Short mmCIF file of C-alpha atoms in Angstrom, two decimals:
data_model
loop_
_atom_site.label_atom_id
_atom_site.label_comp_id
_atom_site.label_asym_id
_atom_site.label_seq_id
_atom_site.Cartn_x
_atom_site.Cartn_y
_atom_site.Cartn_z
CA ILE A 1 -5.67 10.24 7.75
CA GLN A 2 -5.50 13.59 5.77
CA SER A 3 -6.29 15.70 8.43
CA LEU A 4 -3.19 14.29 10.63
CA PRO A 5 -0.24 16.64 11.48
CA GLY A 6 2.25 16.77 8.52
CA VAL A 7 -0.26 15.35 6.38
CA ALA A 8 -1.44 17.15 2.78
CA SER A 9 -3.74 15.97 0.71
CA PHE A 10 -4.63 16.26 -3.45
CA PRO A 11 -6.77 18.68 -4.99
CA SER A 12 -10.31 17.35 -5.53
CA PHE A 13 -10.71 13.79 -7.11
CA ARG A 14 -7.79 12.55 -6.04
CA ASN A 15 -7.19 10.15 -3.23
CA ASP A 16 -3.14 10.73 -2.54
CA VAL A 17 -1.92 10.64 1.09
CA ILE A 18 1.44 13.13 1.19
CA VAL A 19 3.54 12.61 4.05
CA ARG A 20 6.08 15.39 5.35
CA GLY A 21 6.37 16.28 1.58
CA GLY A 22 7.24 12.57 0.22
CA GLY A 23 5.29 11.17 -2.54
CA PRO A 24 1.84 9.07 -2.53
CA GLY A 25 4.44 6.13 -3.65
CA GLU A 26 6.76 6.40 -0.21
CA ASN A 27 4.00 4.91 1.99
CA ARG A 28 3.11 1.40 2.75
CA PHE A 29 -0.30 -0.02 4.11
CA TYR A 30 -1.12 -2.99 5.79
CA LEU A 31 -4.17 -4.46 6.64
CA ASP A 32 -4.27 -6.56 9.68
CA GLY A 33 -0.24 -7.62 9.03
CA VAL A 34 -1.18 -8.25 5.42
CA GLU A 35 0.51 -5.36 2.99
CA ILE A 36 -1.68 -4.26 0.68
CA PRO A 37 -0.19 -1.82 -2.11
CA TYR A 38 -3.45 -0.92 -3.61
CA LEU A 39 -5.53 0.75 -1.69
CA ASN A 40 -7.63 3.07 -4.48
CA HIS A 41 -9.75 2.38 -7.46
CA PHE A 42 -8.65 3.65 -10.58
CA SER A 43 -4.33 4.02 -8.86
CA THR A 44 -1.72 5.36 -10.53
CA GLN A 45 0.56 2.10 -11.08
CA GLY A 46 3.83 2.48 -9.21
CA SER A 47 2.11 4.85 -6.51
CA SER A 48 -0.56 4.59 -4.31
CA GLY A 49 -2.56 7.30 -5.38
CA GLY A 50 -6.43 6.91 -7.10
CA SER A 51 -9.21 8.21 -7.40
CA VAL A 52 -11.43 6.39 -4.34
CA GLY A 53 -10.65 4.25 -1.87
CA ILE A 54 -10.82 0.83 -2.12
CA ILE A 55 -11.22 0.15 2.27
CA ASN A 56 -14.76 0.27 3.63
CA VAL A 57 -14.31 2.19 6.55
CA ASP A 58 -16.97 0.64 8.41
CA LEU A 59 -14.67 -2.16 8.97
CA ILE A 60 -11.73 -0.07 10.20
CA ARG A 61 -11.27 -0.40 13.82
CA GLU A 62 -8.19 1.47 14.39
CA VAL A 63 -5.19 3.16 12.38
CA GLN A 64 -1.60 3.75 13.11
CA LEU A 65 0.46 6.71 11.01
CA TYR A 66 4.12 6.00 11.50
CA SER A 67 5.27 8.98 9.58
CA SER A 68 8.90 8.51 11.31
CA ALA A 69 10.18 5.53 13.70
CA PHE A 70 8.90 2.86 11.36
CA PRO A 71 9.18 -0.52 12.90
CA ALA A 72 11.61 -2.60 11.66
CA THR A 73 9.13 -5.25 10.73
CA ARG A 74 8.08 -2.81 8.00
CA GLY A 75 10.30 -2.01 5.05
CA ASN A 76 10.14 -0.34 1.27
CA ALA A 77 8.96 3.19 2.73
CA LEU A 78 10.65 6.17 3.01
CA SER A 79 8.12 8.70 4.30
CA SER A 80 5.21 6.72 6.03
CA VAL A 81 4.07 3.44 7.60
CA MET A 82 0.05 2.78 7.82
CA ASP A 83 -0.74 -0.09 10.11
CA LEU A 84 -4.67 -0.31 9.90
CA ARG A 85 -6.89 -2.98 11.91
CA GLN A 86 -9.90 -4.35 11.22
CA ILE A 87 -12.76 -5.22 13.86
CA ASP A 88 -13.72 -9.16 14.07
CA GLY A 89 -16.28 -10.81 13.24
CA ASN A 90 -19.78 -10.96 15.76
CA ARG A 91 -19.39 -14.33 17.16
CA GLU A 92 -22.99 -13.98 18.69
CA LYS A 93 -25.20 -13.05 15.68
CA PHE A 94 -25.50 -12.80 12.04
CA GLY A 95 -25.88 -9.62 10.66
CA GLY A 96 -25.51 -7.40 7.84
CA ARG A 97 -26.02 -3.71 6.35
CA LEU A 98 -27.17 -2.33 3.07
CA SER A 99 -25.66 1.02 2.47
CA VAL A 100 -26.96 3.36 -0.26
CA GLY A 101 -24.87 6.51 -0.94
CA SER A 102 -24.63 9.64 -3.50
CA SER A 103 -22.18 7.73 -5.83
CA ASP A 104 -22.33 3.84 -4.94
CA PHE A 105 -24.30 1.46 -3.37
CA ALA A 106 -22.51 -1.71 -0.53
CA LEU A 107 -23.92 -4.93 1.64
CA THR A 108 -21.60 -5.61 4.67
CA LEU A 109 -22.43 -9.43 5.90
CA ASN A 110 -21.04 -10.14 9.93
CA GLY A 111 -21.71 -12.80 11.37
CA PRO A 112 -20.24 -16.73 13.04
CA VAL A 113 -19.21 -19.29 11.26
CA THR A 114 -18.55 -21.41 14.54
CA LYS A 115 -18.22 -20.80 18.01
CA ASN A 116 -14.66 -20.05 17.77
CA SER A 117 -14.90 -18.40 14.20
CA SER A 118 -16.20 -15.63 12.56
CA VAL A 119 -16.52 -13.74 9.03
CA ILE A 120 -17.14 -10.17 7.56
CA PHE A 121 -17.67 -9.90 4.14
CA SER A 122 -18.70 -6.33 2.13
CA VAL A 123 -18.85 -5.43 -1.49
CA ARG A 124 -19.51 -2.02 -3.27
CA ARG A 125 -20.61 -1.14 -6.60
CA SER A 126 -20.76 2.09 -8.06
CA TYR A 127 -23.15 4.08 -9.96
CA LEU A 128 -21.23 7.16 -11.26
CA LYS A 129 -21.58 5.45 -14.68
CA PHE A 130 -25.59 6.48 -15.05
CA LEU A 131 -25.16 9.57 -13.05
CA PHE A 132 -22.27 11.23 -15.24
CA THR A 133 -24.27 10.46 -18.47
CA ALA A 134 -27.13 12.55 -16.74
CA LEU A 135 -24.67 15.08 -16.03
CA GLY A 136 -23.12 14.84 -19.69
CA LEU A 137 -19.82 14.50 -19.02
CA PRO A 138 -17.47 13.13 -21.04
CA PHE A 139 -16.57 10.17 -18.74
CA LEU A 140 -17.97 6.86 -17.26
CA PRO A 141 -16.44 5.38 -14.30
CA THR A 142 -17.05 2.14 -12.97
CA PHE A 143 -16.34 1.01 -9.75
CA ASN A 144 -16.78 -1.94 -7.60
CA ASP A 145 -14.47 -3.77 -4.68
CA TYR A 146 -14.56 -6.43 -1.98
CA GLN A 147 -13.30 -7.15 1.47
CA PHE A 148 -13.05 -9.97 3.19
CA LYS A 149 -11.85 -11.62 7.28
CA TYR A 150 -12.30 -14.45 8.70
CA LYS A 151 -10.81 -15.67 12.08
CA ILE A 152 -10.54 -18.66 13.65
CA ASP A 153 -9.40 -19.02 17.45
CA LEU A 154 -7.59 -22.88 16.78
CA ASP A 155 -7.16 -23.10 20.49
CA LYS A 156 -5.85 -21.19 22.98
CA ARG A 157 -2.37 -20.51 21.66
CA ASN A 158 -3.02 -20.35 18.03
CA GLN A 159 -4.88 -17.91 15.86
CA LEU A 160 -5.38 -17.79 12.21
CA SER A 161 -6.59 -15.00 9.80
CA VAL A 162 -7.82 -14.84 6.50
CA ILE A 163 -8.00 -11.40 4.65
CA SER A 164 -8.88 -10.14 1.07
CA ILE A 165 -9.42 -7.20 -0.68
CA GLY A 166 -10.06 -7.09 -3.95
CA ALA A 167 -11.11 -3.97 -7.11
CA LEU A 168 -12.09 -3.79 -10.53
CA ASP A 169 -12.41 -0.42 -12.00
CA LYS A 170 -13.77 0.59 -15.46
CA ASN A 171 -13.63 3.91 -17.64
CA LYS A 172 -15.22 4.25 -20.89
CA LEU A 173 -16.21 7.37 -22.79
CA ASN A 174 -19.28 8.56 -22.86
CA THR A 175 -18.94 9.05 -27.35
CA ALA A 176 -22.82 9.90 -27.85
CA ILE A 177 -23.02 13.00 -26.03
CA SER A 178 -24.02 15.53 -28.86
CA ASN A 179 -22.11 18.76 -30.07
CA PRO A 180 -19.66 18.17 -27.05
CA ASP A 181 -17.96 21.58 -25.85
CA ALA A 182 -14.16 22.21 -25.67
CA PHE A 183 -13.77 20.36 -22.99
CA GLN A 184 -15.35 17.93 -23.71
CA ARG A 185 -13.99 17.72 -26.57
CA TYR A 186 -10.64 17.55 -25.30
CA VAL A 187 -11.27 14.84 -22.91
CA LEU A 188 -12.41 12.33 -25.33
CA GLN A 189 -9.67 13.15 -27.39
CA SER A 190 -7.43 13.16 -24.65
CA LEU A 191 -8.43 10.34 -22.09
CA PRO A 192 -8.27 6.71 -23.31
CA VAL A 193 -10.40 3.60 -22.23
CA ASN A 194 -9.15 2.37 -18.81
CA GLU A 195 -9.70 -1.38 -16.91
CA GLN A 196 -8.10 -2.21 -13.96
CA TRP A 197 -8.32 -4.49 -11.53
CA SER A 198 -6.11 -6.09 -8.59
CA TYR A 199 -6.71 -8.07 -5.53
CA VAL A 200 -4.33 -9.50 -1.91
CA PHE A 201 -4.95 -12.12 -0.39
CA GLY A 202 -3.44 -13.21 3.06
CA ILE A 203 -3.28 -15.44 5.58
CA VAL A 204 -1.79 -14.33 9.01
CA TYR A 205 -0.89 -17.51 11.95
CA ARG A 206 -0.22 -16.27 15.17
CA HIS A 207 1.22 -18.92 17.67
CA PHE A 208 1.10 -17.47 21.09
CA ARG A 209 4.03 -18.36 24.06
CA ALA A 210 4.05 -17.58 27.45
CA LYS A 211 6.31 -14.37 27.00
CA GLY A 212 5.34 -13.08 23.62
CA TYR A 213 4.07 -14.38 20.15
CA ASP A 214 5.35 -16.02 16.73
CA THR A 215 3.55 -14.46 13.69
CA TRP A 216 3.78 -15.95 9.70
CA ILE A 217 2.08 -14.00 6.97
CA VAL A 218 1.69 -15.57 3.50
CA SER A 219 -0.01 -13.16 1.30
CA ARG A 220 -0.38 -13.18 -2.76
CA ASN A 221 -1.27 -9.65 -4.67
CA MET A 222 -1.93 -8.80 -7.96
CA LEU A 223 -2.36 -5.72 -10.14
CA ASN A 224 -3.89 -5.49 -13.95
CA ASN A 225 -3.85 -2.42 -15.86
CA ASP A 226 -5.48 -2.05 -19.38
CA GLN A 227 -5.34 1.59 -21.48
CA ILE A 228 -6.17 1.62 -25.31
CA LYS A 229 -6.70 4.82 -27.38
CA TYR A 230 -7.68 5.54 -31.10
CA THR A 231 -7.89 8.60 -32.74
CA GLY A 232 -10.76 10.04 -32.68
CA ASN A 233 -11.65 7.14 -30.77
CA VAL A 234 -12.63 5.34 -34.06
CA GLU A 235 -11.37 1.66 -33.22
CA LEU A 236 -9.36 0.52 -36.55
CA PRO A 237 -5.72 -0.03 -36.98
CA ALA A 238 -4.73 2.52 -38.38
CA ASN A 239 -6.25 5.02 -35.57
CA LEU A 240 -4.54 3.08 -32.58
CA LEU A 241 -2.44 5.45 -30.32
CA LEU A 242 -2.13 3.48 -27.10
CA LYS A 243 -2.18 0.10 -26.48
CA TYR A 244 -0.85 -0.63 -22.40
CA ASN A 245 -1.35 -3.86 -20.53
CA SER A 246 0.74 -4.40 -17.57
CA GLN A 247 0.70 -6.74 -14.87
CA GLU A 248 2.59 -6.67 -11.16
CA THR A 249 2.40 -10.03 -9.32
CA GLU A 250 4.00 -10.17 -6.03
CA ASN A 251 3.98 -13.71 -3.42
CA LYS A 252 5.11 -12.85 0.32
CA LEU A 253 6.43 -15.07 3.58
CA ARG A 254 7.01 -12.95 6.35
CA TYR A 255 8.03 -14.45 9.68
CA GLU A 256 8.27 -12.13 13.05
CA ARG A 257 8.86 -13.41 16.58
CA LEU A 258 8.12 -11.09 19.66
CA THR A 259 9.51 -11.63 22.93
CA ASP A 260 8.36 -9.45 26.43
CA LEU A 261 10.89 -9.58 28.91
CA VAL A 262 8.84 -6.70 30.92
CA LYS A 263 11.69 -4.24 30.46
CA TRP A 264 13.16 -5.71 27.36
CA LYS A 265 10.74 -6.27 24.17
CA ILE A 266 12.70 -8.13 21.09
CA THR A 267 11.02 -8.78 17.79
CA TYR A 268 13.01 -10.26 14.83
CA GLY A 269 12.67 -12.17 12.07
CA ALA A 270 12.94 -12.29 8.07
CA GLY A 271 10.93 -11.86 4.90
CA ALA A 272 11.24 -13.77 1.53
CA GLU A 273 9.21 -12.33 -1.94
CA TYR A 274 9.19 -13.44 -5.33
CA ALA A 275 7.82 -10.80 -7.90
CA THR A 276 6.84 -10.63 -11.87
CA TYR A 277 6.61 -7.36 -13.54
CA PHE A 278 5.00 -7.57 -17.25
CA ASN A 279 4.31 -5.17 -19.54
CA ARG A 280 3.26 -4.69 -23.15
CA THR A 281 3.24 -0.95 -24.39
CA TYR A 282 3.03 0.54 -27.75
CA GLN A 283 2.30 3.85 -28.19
CA LYS A 284 2.69 7.12 -30.54
CA VAL A 285 4.41 9.44 -29.18
CA PHE A 286 4.66 13.47 -31.20
CA GLY A 287 7.61 15.39 -29.59
CA GLU A 288 10.40 18.07 -31.01
CA ASN A 289 8.29 17.84 -34.39
CA THR A 290 8.80 14.12 -34.87
CA LEU A 291 6.23 11.17 -34.49
CA ARG A 292 8.16 8.31 -32.81
CA VAL A 293 6.58 5.13 -31.85
CA LEU A 294 7.74 3.18 -28.42
CA ASP A 295 6.87 -0.41 -29.39
CA TYR A 296 8.45 -2.74 -26.62
CA ASN A 297 7.45 -6.07 -23.95
CA SER A 298 9.11 -6.15 -21.15
CA LYS A 299 9.33 -8.81 -17.99
CA ILE A 300 10.89 -9.54 -15.12
CA ASN A 301 11.57 -11.35 -12.43
CA LEU A 302 12.50 -10.58 -9.17
CA TRP A 303 13.71 -12.84 -5.96
CA LYS A 304 13.50 -9.97 -2.67
CA TRP A 305 14.71 -10.93 0.80
CA SER A 306 14.76 -9.30 4.39
CA LEU A 307 16.22 -9.35 7.55
CA PHE A 308 14.99 -7.59 10.71
CA THR A 309 15.28 -7.06 14.36
CA GLN A 310 14.43 -4.69 16.61
CA ALA A 311 14.61 -4.07 20.84
CA SER A 312 13.31 -1.64 23.46
CA HIS A 313 14.62 -1.38 27.03
CA ALA A 314 12.78 0.55 29.88
CA PHE A 315 15.23 2.89 32.38
CA LEU A 316 14.90 5.09 35.10
CA ALA A 317 11.77 3.97 36.08
CA ASN A 318 10.18 3.43 33.12
CA ARG A 319 10.40 7.10 32.27
CA LEU A 320 13.12 6.10 29.70
CA THR A 321 12.41 4.02 26.89
CA LEU A 322 15.10 3.39 23.85
CA ASN A 323 13.82 1.61 20.97
CA LEU A 324 17.02 0.27 18.28
CA GLY A 325 16.62 -1.50 15.11
CA LEU A 326 18.10 -2.94 11.94
CA ARG A 327 16.68 -3.81 8.85
CA MET A 328 18.51 -5.23 5.74
CA ASP A 329 16.89 -5.89 2.42
CA ALA A 330 18.16 -6.90 -0.87
CA ASN A 331 16.88 -8.51 -4.19
CA ASN A 332 18.81 -10.02 -7.67
CA TYR A 333 17.68 -7.20 -9.67
CA SER A 334 21.49 -6.35 -10.28
CA ASP A 335 24.93 -6.54 -8.78
CA ARG A 336 24.17 -3.41 -7.04
CA MET A 337 21.09 -4.19 -5.27
CA ASN A 338 21.76 -8.00 -4.27
CA ASN A 339 24.18 -6.98 -0.84
CA MET A 340 22.19 -6.93 1.94
CA LEU A 341 24.81 -4.87 3.48
CA LYS A 342 24.65 -2.04 1.24
CA GLN A 343 20.80 -1.52 2.05
CA SER A 344 21.35 -1.35 6.05
CA SER A 345 18.39 0.31 7.86
CA PRO A 346 19.56 1.69 11.46
CA ARG A 347 17.11 3.36 13.07
CA PHE A 348 16.87 4.64 16.70
CA SER A 349 14.40 6.30 19.53
CA ALA A 350 14.17 7.87 22.71
CA SER A 351 10.84 8.82 24.38
CA TYR A 352 11.74 10.22 28.22
CA ALA A 353 8.09 10.80 30.47
CA ILE A 354 8.83 14.43 31.77
CA ILE A 355 5.44 13.79 33.35
CA PRO A 356 5.05 10.10 33.84
CA GLU A 357 2.13 8.91 31.07
CA LYS A 358 0.76 12.92 30.44
CA PHE A 359 4.09 14.82 28.56
CA PHE A 360 6.94 13.10 27.12
CA PHE A 361 10.20 14.17 24.87
CA ASN A 362 10.49 12.27 21.85
CA PHE A 363 13.32 11.87 19.49
CA ASN A 364 14.33 8.99 16.41
CA ILE A 365 16.67 9.49 13.75
CA ALA A 366 17.17 6.48 10.73
CA ARG A 367 18.10 5.43 7.49
CA TYR A 368 15.22 3.75 5.36
CA TYR A 369 15.23 2.62 1.65
CA GLN A 370 12.88 1.62 -0.63
CA LEU A 371 12.98 -0.18 -4.30
CA PRO A 372 12.34 1.77 -6.64
CA ALA A 373 8.65 1.14 -8.94
CA TYR A 374 8.52 -1.53 -11.29
CA THR A 375 7.93 0.23 -13.92
CA SER A 376 11.21 1.84 -13.57
CA LEU A 377 12.68 -1.33 -12.94
CA GLY A 378 11.03 -2.84 -15.69
CA PHE A 379 10.63 0.28 -18.83
CA ARG A 380 12.50 -0.98 -22.27
CA SER A 381 13.72 0.64 -25.02
CA ASN A 382 12.89 -0.57 -28.55
CA ASN A 383 15.36 -2.67 -28.94
CA GLY A 384 15.07 -4.63 -25.17
CA THR A 385 17.32 -2.58 -23.10
CA LEU A 386 16.26 -1.77 -19.43
CA VAL A 387 16.92 1.30 -20.16
CA ASN A 388 17.33 2.81 -16.34
CA ASP A 389 18.97 -0.55 -15.81
CA SER A 390 22.45 0.58 -17.83
CA LEU A 391 21.58 3.96 -15.88
CA GLY A 392 22.75 2.11 -12.53
CA ILE A 393 19.16 2.18 -10.58
CA LYS A 394 19.42 1.45 -7.23
CA TYR A 395 17.07 1.55 -3.98
CA ILE A 396 16.35 5.22 -2.96
CA SER A 397 17.45 6.35 0.03
CA SER A 398 15.95 8.50 2.65
CA ASP A 399 17.50 9.78 6.18
CA HIS A 400 15.18 11.24 9.10
CA VAL A 401 15.89 13.20 12.18
CA VAL A 402 13.02 13.98 14.29
CA SER A 403 12.05 15.50 17.57
CA GLY A 404 9.27 17.06 19.77
CA LEU A 405 7.07 17.37 22.24
CA GLU A 406 3.68 15.07 23.28
CA TYR A 407 0.99 15.75 25.53
CA GLN A 408 -1.78 13.48 26.28
CA PRO A 409 -4.58 15.02 28.68
CA LYS A 410 -6.60 11.83 28.16
CA ALA A 411 -6.84 8.34 26.91
CA ASN A 412 -8.45 9.17 23.30
CA ALA A 413 -6.49 12.99 22.92
CA LYS A 414 -2.68 14.02 22.14
CA ILE A 415 -1.18 17.48 21.40
CA SER A 416 2.32 17.00 19.26
CA LEU A 417 4.82 19.90 18.35
CA GLU A 418 7.69 18.23 15.88
CA GLY A 419 10.58 19.31 14.18
CA PHE A 420 11.47 17.40 11.21
CA TYR A 421 14.51 17.32 8.71
CA LYS A 422 14.15 14.22 6.10
CA TYR A 423 17.28 14.27 3.32
#
């Protein structure tokens, strides 16, 4: 993904995706239609970045990256939408794979459950802790993850998939180093002990019709983040510098209906979501010659809802395709964000085949909205006031205008030249 046009990457030891200047938190990722907010181990809360990817790439069939012209069914993104599709399990025979790499080992199992269903399961664990200990590094990370897909054809018109992915990460300090150098001392004095876990569980039900299909997606995702730090790494109450626990939980329901009328393709649907955010923070902060203590509890509960529709039509013997979409989002955090009309997200795109199936001129223009991170929405002062709510926090918006040429010399190759403006 980081090699695609318009995508930049962070320096070493980071797995962030920067699309056309947007931050890592401006991207959204979907796995077989289920949103996966946490894509990386040791992820930065409120963003999508981290150290190592969670997804087992051996299970990925294809990836579609939208750096503009996002589908109306995909919301809450400002820079990109990434649609990942997994392979289906083998329905004829059972197999497996054991992989051993420089930092981890993984086991993948793949095979039939019944004649109409299959399952894929992958689990991975790192042994960086032992490698870093041998190298004398001051931090000792360990990451674990799993990936699961079960798919069944209920009959010729109905299909059900169960998707899940999760991670458990721990980072300890190597306090057994004797005579640490300056770099080692700095890391040991500044880096907290960290434990983080996350999971996504989703069910995708699809009903096929004569001219389209209906899709229901129900999912739940959760992130738990713990950090603690003591002066000199001596675990005494008087030495406590940082104690942080935060949880993010989202329960989502989305309905999509697609109708294919040869030249017309129409999609519409709605989404609902219930989210909770919890934060317990104790931190000593030194600045301006003063030692201050941040000490607060915060919990917010959010209802979110959305409506979306999109239609495309082919003209001029299918050489010109026009696409028009509209999405509206809202939530009950405040009066500034509970009116869907204030977060109306129109989008229009056009594609003209200068040479049919070979050479295209493309254009799109759109406005997108994204809810700020929960860490911003739920940040409180010591007296319990939601600081950013009092400052008027609301949805972030981004306007895109993109135009360019695309050449497809063969089915599996594409050359494109685009100019874009983002505001």
